[in-house]
Short mmCIF file of C-alpha atoms (C1' of nucleotides) in Angstrom, two decimals:
data_model
loop_
_atom_site.label_atom_id
_atom_site.label_comp_id
_atom_site.label_asym_id
_atom_site.label_seq_id
_atom_site.Cartn_x
_atom_site.Cartn_y
_atom_site.Cartn_z
CA UNK A 8 -15.90 -16.95 -27.64
CA UNK A 9 -12.20 -17.08 -27.21
CA UNK A 10 -12.47 -15.86 -23.69
CA UNK A 11 -15.15 -18.36 -22.75
CA UNK A 12 -12.92 -21.17 -23.90
CA UNK A 13 -10.07 -19.95 -21.72
CA UNK A 14 -11.35 -21.54 -18.56
CA UNK A 15 -11.30 -24.95 -20.17
CA UNK A 16 -7.82 -24.71 -21.53
CA UNK A 17 -4.98 -26.30 -19.69
CA UNK A 18 -2.61 -23.98 -17.94
CA UNK A 19 -0.02 -24.71 -20.63
CA UNK A 20 -2.39 -23.84 -23.43
CA UNK A 21 -3.46 -20.63 -21.77
CA UNK A 22 0.12 -19.51 -21.25
CA UNK A 23 1.15 -20.49 -24.69
CA UNK A 24 -1.65 -18.47 -26.23
CA UNK A 25 -0.64 -15.47 -24.21
CA UNK A 26 2.86 -15.62 -25.69
CA UNK A 27 4.45 -16.42 -22.39
CA UNK A 28 7.14 -18.97 -21.94
CA UNK A 29 5.69 -22.14 -20.57
CA UNK A 30 7.86 -23.16 -17.68
CA UNK A 31 7.14 -25.96 -15.26
CA UNK A 32 6.89 -23.50 -12.38
CA UNK A 33 4.55 -21.18 -14.19
CA UNK A 34 2.18 -23.91 -15.31
CA UNK A 35 2.14 -25.44 -11.88
CA UNK A 36 1.28 -22.13 -10.24
CA UNK A 37 -1.59 -21.45 -12.59
CA UNK A 38 -2.92 -24.97 -12.15
CA UNK A 39 -2.82 -24.68 -8.39
CA UNK A 40 -4.72 -21.41 -8.53
CA UNK A 41 -7.35 -22.97 -10.77
CA UNK A 42 -7.73 -26.10 -8.71
CA UNK A 43 -8.02 -24.37 -5.39
CA UNK A 44 -11.45 -23.89 -3.94
CA UNK A 45 -10.19 -21.28 -1.50
CA UNK A 46 -8.47 -17.99 -2.11
CA UNK A 47 -4.75 -18.29 -1.74
CA UNK A 48 -2.17 -15.76 -0.72
CA UNK A 49 1.37 -15.78 -2.08
CA UNK A 50 2.66 -17.88 0.75
CA UNK A 51 -0.12 -20.45 0.54
CA UNK A 52 0.64 -20.85 -3.11
CA UNK A 53 4.35 -21.09 -2.44
CA UNK A 54 3.86 -23.89 0.07
CA UNK A 55 1.59 -25.83 -2.25
CA UNK A 56 3.92 -25.40 -5.18
CA UNK A 57 6.85 -26.70 -3.18
CA UNK A 58 5.12 -30.01 -2.70
CA UNK A 59 5.49 -30.67 -6.42
CA UNK A 60 8.48 -28.51 -7.12
CA UNK A 61 10.62 -28.23 -3.99
CA UNK A 62 13.14 -25.79 -5.44
CA UNK A 63 10.66 -23.15 -6.55
CA UNK A 64 11.33 -19.77 -5.01
CA UNK A 65 8.99 -17.26 -3.47
CA UNK A 66 10.13 -14.60 -5.95
CA UNK A 67 8.93 -16.80 -8.77
CA UNK A 68 5.56 -17.03 -7.11
CA UNK A 69 5.35 -13.26 -6.78
CA UNK A 70 6.56 -12.63 -10.29
CA UNK A 71 4.06 -15.03 -11.75
CA UNK A 72 1.18 -13.72 -9.69
CA UNK A 73 1.90 -10.32 -11.18
CA UNK A 74 2.00 -11.78 -14.62
CA UNK A 75 -1.27 -13.69 -14.22
CA UNK A 76 -2.89 -10.59 -12.90
CA UNK A 77 -1.68 -8.57 -15.86
CA UNK A 78 -3.01 -11.22 -18.21
CA UNK A 79 -6.34 -11.16 -16.40
CA UNK A 80 -6.10 -14.81 -15.43
CA UNK A 81 -6.57 -14.22 -11.74
CA UNK A 82 -8.31 -11.78 -9.48
CA UNK A 83 -6.85 -10.10 -6.48
CA UNK A 84 -8.63 -9.45 -3.19
CA UNK A 85 -7.71 -7.40 -0.17
CA UNK A 86 -8.84 -9.43 2.78
CA UNK A 87 -5.88 -8.92 5.00
CA UNK A 88 -4.95 -6.24 7.40
CA UNK A 89 -2.05 -4.42 5.83
CA UNK A 90 -1.43 -0.82 4.91
CA UNK A 91 -4.66 0.91 5.79
CA UNK A 92 -6.02 4.35 5.37
CA UNK A 93 -7.88 5.99 8.17
CA UNK A 94 -10.56 8.56 8.51
CA UNK A 95 -12.27 9.95 11.56
CA UNK A 96 -15.49 8.05 11.88
CA UNK A 97 -18.13 9.91 9.93
CA UNK A 98 -21.67 10.25 11.18
CA UNK A 99 -23.11 8.85 7.93
CA UNK A 100 -22.37 5.62 6.14
CA UNK A 101 -20.71 6.02 2.81
CA UNK A 102 -18.89 4.03 0.20
CA UNK A 103 -15.80 4.65 -1.91
CA UNK A 104 -15.03 5.26 -5.54
CA UNK A 105 -11.38 5.26 -6.58
CA UNK A 106 -9.69 6.51 -9.68
CA UNK A 107 -7.14 3.90 -10.59
CA UNK A 108 -5.04 6.46 -12.41
CA UNK A 109 -4.73 9.46 -10.09
CA UNK A 110 -5.83 7.75 -6.88
CA UNK A 111 -8.60 10.21 -6.17
CA UNK A 112 -11.15 8.93 -3.66
CA UNK A 113 -14.79 9.96 -3.89
CA UNK A 114 -17.19 9.10 -1.12
CA UNK A 115 -20.77 8.43 -2.01
CA UNK A 116 -23.88 7.59 -0.12
CA UNK A 117 -25.32 4.20 -0.83
CA UNK A 118 -28.68 3.64 0.81
CA UNK A 119 -29.10 0.43 -1.14
CA UNK A 120 -26.25 -1.15 0.76
CA UNK A 121 -28.59 -1.50 3.72
CA UNK A 122 -31.06 -3.48 1.65
CA UNK A 123 -28.19 -5.65 0.44
CA UNK A 124 -27.15 -6.27 3.97
CA UNK A 125 -30.55 -7.59 4.93
CA UNK A 126 -30.98 -9.74 1.84
CA UNK A 127 -27.57 -11.32 1.97
CA UNK A 128 -27.70 -11.81 5.72
CA UNK A 129 -30.96 -13.69 5.46
CA UNK A 130 -29.81 -15.78 2.55
CA UNK A 131 -26.58 -17.01 4.12
CA UNK A 132 -27.61 -16.85 7.76
CA UNK A 133 -24.98 -14.26 8.61
CA UNK A 134 -25.26 -11.50 11.14
CA UNK A 135 -23.74 -8.77 9.02
CA UNK A 136 -22.08 -5.84 10.71
CA UNK A 137 -20.33 -4.10 7.86
CA UNK A 138 -20.84 -3.47 4.18
CA UNK A 139 -18.06 -2.06 2.09
CA UNK A 140 -18.63 -1.15 -1.52
CA UNK A 141 -15.61 -0.11 -3.48
CA UNK A 142 -15.68 0.83 -7.11
CA UNK A 143 -12.62 1.51 -9.21
CA UNK A 144 -12.42 3.25 -12.52
CA UNK A 145 -11.25 6.35 -14.30
CA UNK A 146 -12.37 9.80 -13.31
CA UNK A 147 -13.34 12.27 -16.01
CA UNK A 148 -10.05 14.17 -15.79
CA UNK A 149 -7.91 11.10 -16.29
CA UNK A 150 -10.19 9.87 -19.03
CA UNK A 151 -9.82 13.10 -20.99
CA UNK A 152 -6.08 12.99 -20.56
CA UNK A 153 -5.77 9.47 -21.92
CA UNK A 154 -8.21 10.17 -24.76
CA UNK A 155 -5.92 12.92 -25.92
CA UNK A 156 -2.72 10.91 -26.06
CA UNK B 24 -27.42 11.33 22.14
CA UNK B 25 -24.09 10.75 23.74
CA UNK B 26 -22.71 9.31 20.53
CA UNK B 27 -24.03 12.16 18.42
CA UNK B 28 -22.24 14.60 20.68
CA UNK B 29 -18.95 12.79 20.24
CA UNK B 30 -18.14 14.38 16.94
CA UNK B 31 -18.36 17.81 18.53
CA UNK B 32 -16.19 17.04 21.49
CA UNK B 33 -12.58 18.07 21.43
CA UNK B 34 -10.06 15.32 21.02
CA UNK B 35 -9.12 15.74 24.66
CA UNK B 36 -12.71 15.39 25.83
CA UNK B 37 -13.26 12.31 23.73
CA UNK B 38 -10.15 10.63 25.04
CA UNK B 39 -10.87 11.58 28.58
CA UNK B 40 -14.34 10.09 28.38
CA UNK B 41 -12.94 6.88 27.04
CA UNK B 42 -10.71 6.57 30.10
CA UNK B 43 -7.57 6.97 28.09
CA UNK B 44 -4.67 9.04 29.21
CA UNK B 45 -4.68 12.35 27.44
CA UNK B 46 -1.21 12.91 26.08
CA UNK B 47 -0.14 15.66 23.76
CA UNK B 48 0.72 13.15 21.04
CA UNK B 49 -2.56 11.29 21.31
CA UNK B 50 -4.70 14.42 21.19
CA UNK B 51 -2.76 15.78 18.28
CA UNK B 52 -3.18 12.57 16.30
CA UNK B 53 -6.90 12.45 16.83
CA UNK B 54 -7.25 16.10 15.93
CA UNK B 55 -5.30 15.64 12.74
CA UNK B 56 -7.49 12.72 11.75
CA UNK B 57 -10.60 14.75 12.39
CA UNK B 58 -9.39 17.82 10.57
CA UNK B 59 -8.25 16.01 7.50
CA UNK B 60 -10.50 15.99 4.49
CA UNK B 61 -8.57 13.13 2.90
CA UNK B 62 -7.95 9.64 4.15
CA UNK B 63 -4.56 9.35 5.77
CA UNK B 64 -2.25 6.43 6.09
CA UNK B 65 0.07 5.96 9.05
CA UNK B 66 2.91 7.73 7.36
CA UNK B 67 0.84 10.71 6.23
CA UNK B 68 -0.30 11.12 9.78
CA UNK B 69 3.23 10.76 11.10
CA UNK B 70 4.52 13.50 8.82
CA UNK B 71 1.72 15.86 9.74
CA UNK B 72 2.15 15.17 13.43
CA UNK B 73 5.84 15.93 13.25
CA UNK B 74 5.12 19.46 12.11
CA UNK B 75 3.65 20.20 15.53
CA UNK B 76 5.51 17.63 17.55
CA UNK B 77 8.86 16.89 15.93
CA UNK B 78 9.88 14.16 18.35
CA UNK B 79 6.82 11.99 17.92
CA UNK B 80 7.64 8.48 16.79
CA UNK B 81 6.04 6.31 14.17
CA UNK B 82 5.34 3.62 16.76
CA UNK B 83 3.25 6.08 18.68
CA UNK B 84 1.26 6.76 15.55
CA UNK B 85 0.64 3.06 14.99
CA UNK B 86 -0.21 2.38 18.59
CA UNK B 87 -2.68 5.20 18.70
CA UNK B 88 -4.29 4.26 15.41
CA UNK B 89 -4.96 0.85 16.89
CA UNK B 90 -6.39 2.42 19.98
CA UNK B 91 -8.66 4.80 18.06
CA UNK B 92 -9.86 1.91 15.96
CA UNK B 93 -10.64 -0.13 19.05
CA UNK B 94 -12.55 2.80 20.50
CA UNK B 95 -14.46 3.18 17.26
CA UNK B 96 -13.20 6.71 16.69
CA UNK B 97 -11.82 6.03 13.26
CA UNK B 98 -12.52 3.80 10.32
CA UNK B 99 -10.02 1.77 8.43
CA UNK B 100 -9.92 1.24 4.67
CA UNK B 101 -7.93 -1.06 2.49
CA UNK B 102 -7.01 0.97 -0.54
CA UNK B 103 -3.45 -0.07 -0.94
CA UNK B 104 -1.80 -2.96 -2.63
CA UNK B 105 -0.46 -5.11 0.16
CA UNK B 106 -0.97 -8.71 1.08
CA UNK B 107 -3.49 -9.97 -1.39
CA UNK B 108 -5.42 -13.11 -1.90
CA UNK B 109 -5.82 -14.54 -5.34
CA UNK B 110 -8.31 -16.70 -7.12
CA UNK B 111 -8.42 -17.95 -10.67
CA UNK B 112 -10.67 -15.59 -12.53
CA UNK B 113 -14.16 -16.99 -12.36
CA UNK B 114 -16.55 -16.79 -15.28
CA UNK B 115 -19.21 -15.04 -13.21
CA UNK B 116 -18.97 -11.91 -11.15
CA UNK B 117 -19.39 -12.43 -7.47
CA UNK B 118 -18.93 -10.64 -4.21
CA UNK B 119 -17.57 -11.66 -0.83
CA UNK B 120 -18.97 -12.23 2.61
CA UNK B 121 -16.49 -12.76 5.43
CA UNK B 122 -16.98 -14.15 8.89
CA UNK B 123 -14.90 -11.97 11.17
CA UNK B 124 -14.58 -14.76 13.70
CA UNK B 125 -13.59 -17.86 11.73
CA UNK B 126 -12.47 -16.14 8.54
CA UNK B 127 -14.80 -18.14 6.32
CA UNK B 128 -15.34 -16.56 2.91
CA UNK B 129 -18.65 -16.96 1.10
CA UNK B 130 -19.01 -15.84 -2.48
CA UNK B 131 -22.35 -14.56 -3.58
CA UNK B 132 -23.82 -13.30 -6.78
CA UNK B 133 -24.85 -9.69 -6.76
CA UNK B 134 -26.68 -8.67 -9.91
CA UNK B 135 -27.55 -5.35 -8.31
CA UNK B 136 -23.92 -4.34 -8.33
CA UNK B 137 -24.21 -3.78 -12.06
CA UNK B 138 -27.02 -1.33 -11.55
CA UNK B 139 -24.93 0.42 -8.92
CA UNK B 140 -22.09 0.67 -11.29
CA UNK B 141 -24.16 2.48 -13.88
CA UNK B 142 -25.81 4.82 -11.40
CA UNK B 143 -22.64 5.81 -9.63
CA UNK B 144 -20.67 6.10 -12.84
CA UNK B 145 -23.17 8.50 -14.28
CA UNK B 146 -23.43 10.55 -11.12
CA UNK B 147 -19.71 11.15 -10.66
CA UNK B 148 -18.66 10.96 -14.29
CA UNK B 149 -16.45 7.95 -13.73
CA UNK B 150 -15.79 5.13 -16.13
CA UNK B 151 -16.14 2.31 -13.65
CA UNK B 152 -14.33 -0.92 -14.32
CA UNK B 153 -14.69 -2.78 -11.06
CA UNK B 154 -17.19 -3.13 -8.27
CA UNK B 155 -16.23 -4.87 -5.07
CA UNK B 156 -18.76 -5.48 -2.37
CA UNK B 157 -17.47 -6.92 0.85
CA UNK B 158 -19.63 -7.66 3.82
CA UNK B 159 -18.33 -8.74 7.18
CA UNK B 160 -20.23 -10.35 10.00
CA UNK B 161 -20.72 -13.52 11.97
CA UNK B 162 -21.68 -16.80 10.34
CA UNK B 163 -24.35 -18.94 11.97
CA UNK B 164 -21.82 -21.38 13.46
CA UNK B 165 -19.80 -18.69 15.18
CA UNK B 166 -22.96 -16.98 16.34
CA UNK B 167 -24.24 -20.14 18.01
CA UNK B 168 -20.91 -20.69 19.66
CA UNK B 169 -20.80 -17.20 21.15
CA UNK B 170 -24.45 -17.39 22.21
CA UNK B 171 -23.65 -20.44 24.28
CA UNK B 172 -20.68 -19.06 26.20
"C1'" DG C 17 22.03 -18.71 -29.81
"C1'" DT C 18 18.92 -15.22 -27.79
"C1'" DT C 19 16.17 -13.88 -24.57
"C1'" DA C 20 13.23 -14.60 -20.80
"C1'" DA C 21 12.52 -16.99 -16.38
"C1'" DT C 22 14.45 -18.81 -12.30
"C1'" DG C 23 16.74 -19.13 -7.62
"C1'" DC C 24 19.14 -16.99 -4.33
"C1'" DA C 25 20.36 -13.30 -1.40
"C1'" DA C 26 19.95 -8.78 -0.28
"C1'" DA C 27 17.08 -4.68 -0.18
"C1'" DT C 28 12.83 -2.35 0.66
"C1'" DG C 29 8.78 -0.70 2.99
"C1'" DT C 30 5.34 -1.23 6.48
"C1'" DT C 31 3.98 -2.58 10.90
"C1'" DT C 32 5.08 -4.58 15.52
"C1'" DT C 33 7.61 -5.26 19.74
"C1'" DG C 34 11.03 -4.88 23.84
"C1'" DC C 35 12.71 -1.92 26.90
"C1'" DA C 36 14.26 1.98 29.53
"C1'" DG C 37 12.82 6.57 30.45
"C1'" DT C 38 8.96 9.92 31.01
"C1'" DA C 39 4.54 11.89 31.86
"C1'" DT C 40 -0.29 11.30 33.34
"C1'" DA C 41 -3.73 10.47 36.67
"C1'" DT D 15 3.70 7.11 43.18
"C1'" DA D 16 1.86 3.60 40.23
"C1'" DT D 17 1.03 2.73 35.74
"C1'" DA D 18 0.30 3.83 31.06
"C1'" DC D 19 2.53 6.10 27.18
"C1'" DT D 20 6.50 7.39 24.61
"C1'" DG D 21 10.77 7.17 21.74
"C1'" DC D 22 14.20 4.51 20.03
"C1'" DA D 23 16.18 0.54 18.03
"C1'" DA D 24 15.59 -3.88 16.54
"C1'" DA D 25 12.57 -7.49 14.86
"C1'" DA D 26 9.10 -9.27 12.01
"C1'" DC D 27 6.73 -9.69 7.88
"C1'" DA D 28 5.38 -9.25 2.98
"C1'" DT D 29 7.05 -7.96 -1.28
"C1'" DT D 30 10.58 -6.45 -4.74
"C1'" DT D 31 14.97 -6.30 -7.03
"C1'" DG D 32 19.90 -7.41 -8.82
"C1'" DC D 33 22.45 -10.72 -10.67
"C1'" DA D 34 24.42 -14.99 -12.22
"C1'" DT D 35 22.62 -19.38 -13.90
"C1'" DT D 36 19.37 -22.10 -16.42
"C1'" DA D 37 15.80 -23.22 -19.63
"C1'" DA D 38 12.44 -22.05 -23.41
"C1'" DC D 39 11.93 -20.68 -27.83
#
DNA sequence: GTTAATGCAAATGTTTTGCAGTATA
DNA sequence: TATACTGCAAAACATTTGCATTAAC
């Protein structure tokens, strides 16, 4: 029940509970993230923060985003077009499973993704061209290794 | 049947058919992408290419990756940790639907992703912590607009 | 008073671009 | 021979880091 309450706490309270120093910049950044209805990138957040706190620096934004992420207060998405990996186009559709420890990538077939595509397309009136499913976790090797330690 | 044959064509043949100039660098890059069993990033590809063609430049690699992508010869994935978007962690799990024209992001619930998670985790012996489903397509507004023109 | 967080500037790493020279069609 | 492609160097861009100063505890 502690975690359910988190969303209703003020930014200050949340930070205080996490044993982090409550600075004006840090609270502001977390508030802005909570208030926003859109997803923000670091620069969006920086520009918004400057409206209330003109001397805030971009490094502070980055450092705090990392902190919030570590604390599980925010989620990160990869919408943009940077640093890709490429593969020759395969004849069959497949999805990806990544080990977050060793970076191993497993490809798996996912016939259900086609059903998804239809359902979601109908529901939101989208003409959907691509479905990407990406799962992250620990592979058996890395799990054994960390069990041992 | 033309497209099925594509995978069996040599890199040179493929490029020639696409009305692209067949250069040694370009053919090599496409061959390397096809031979590789792993996903490669630009730098991986650059290093491999240099083994056969020491004077090739990284710009050539980037330019050709863009070309191959445009021609639909390769697929691009976003595994790495660059340029993120953030949102305050929501209480409910949800997935994303992106319009590739206007960039609109729709969040949708996807209860099935939990079933996925279990199935795939069991099959590959992974302890899966995250499931991300991302669909891309055209929203109704952008579709109407392009219908009209 | 200690220690952590900040702001600034410089460094880093990836991707893009301008341009003169080179190779393909 | 005309034009597209290449290599090189520099620019652009996002993100990270070092360090002296400042603020939270």
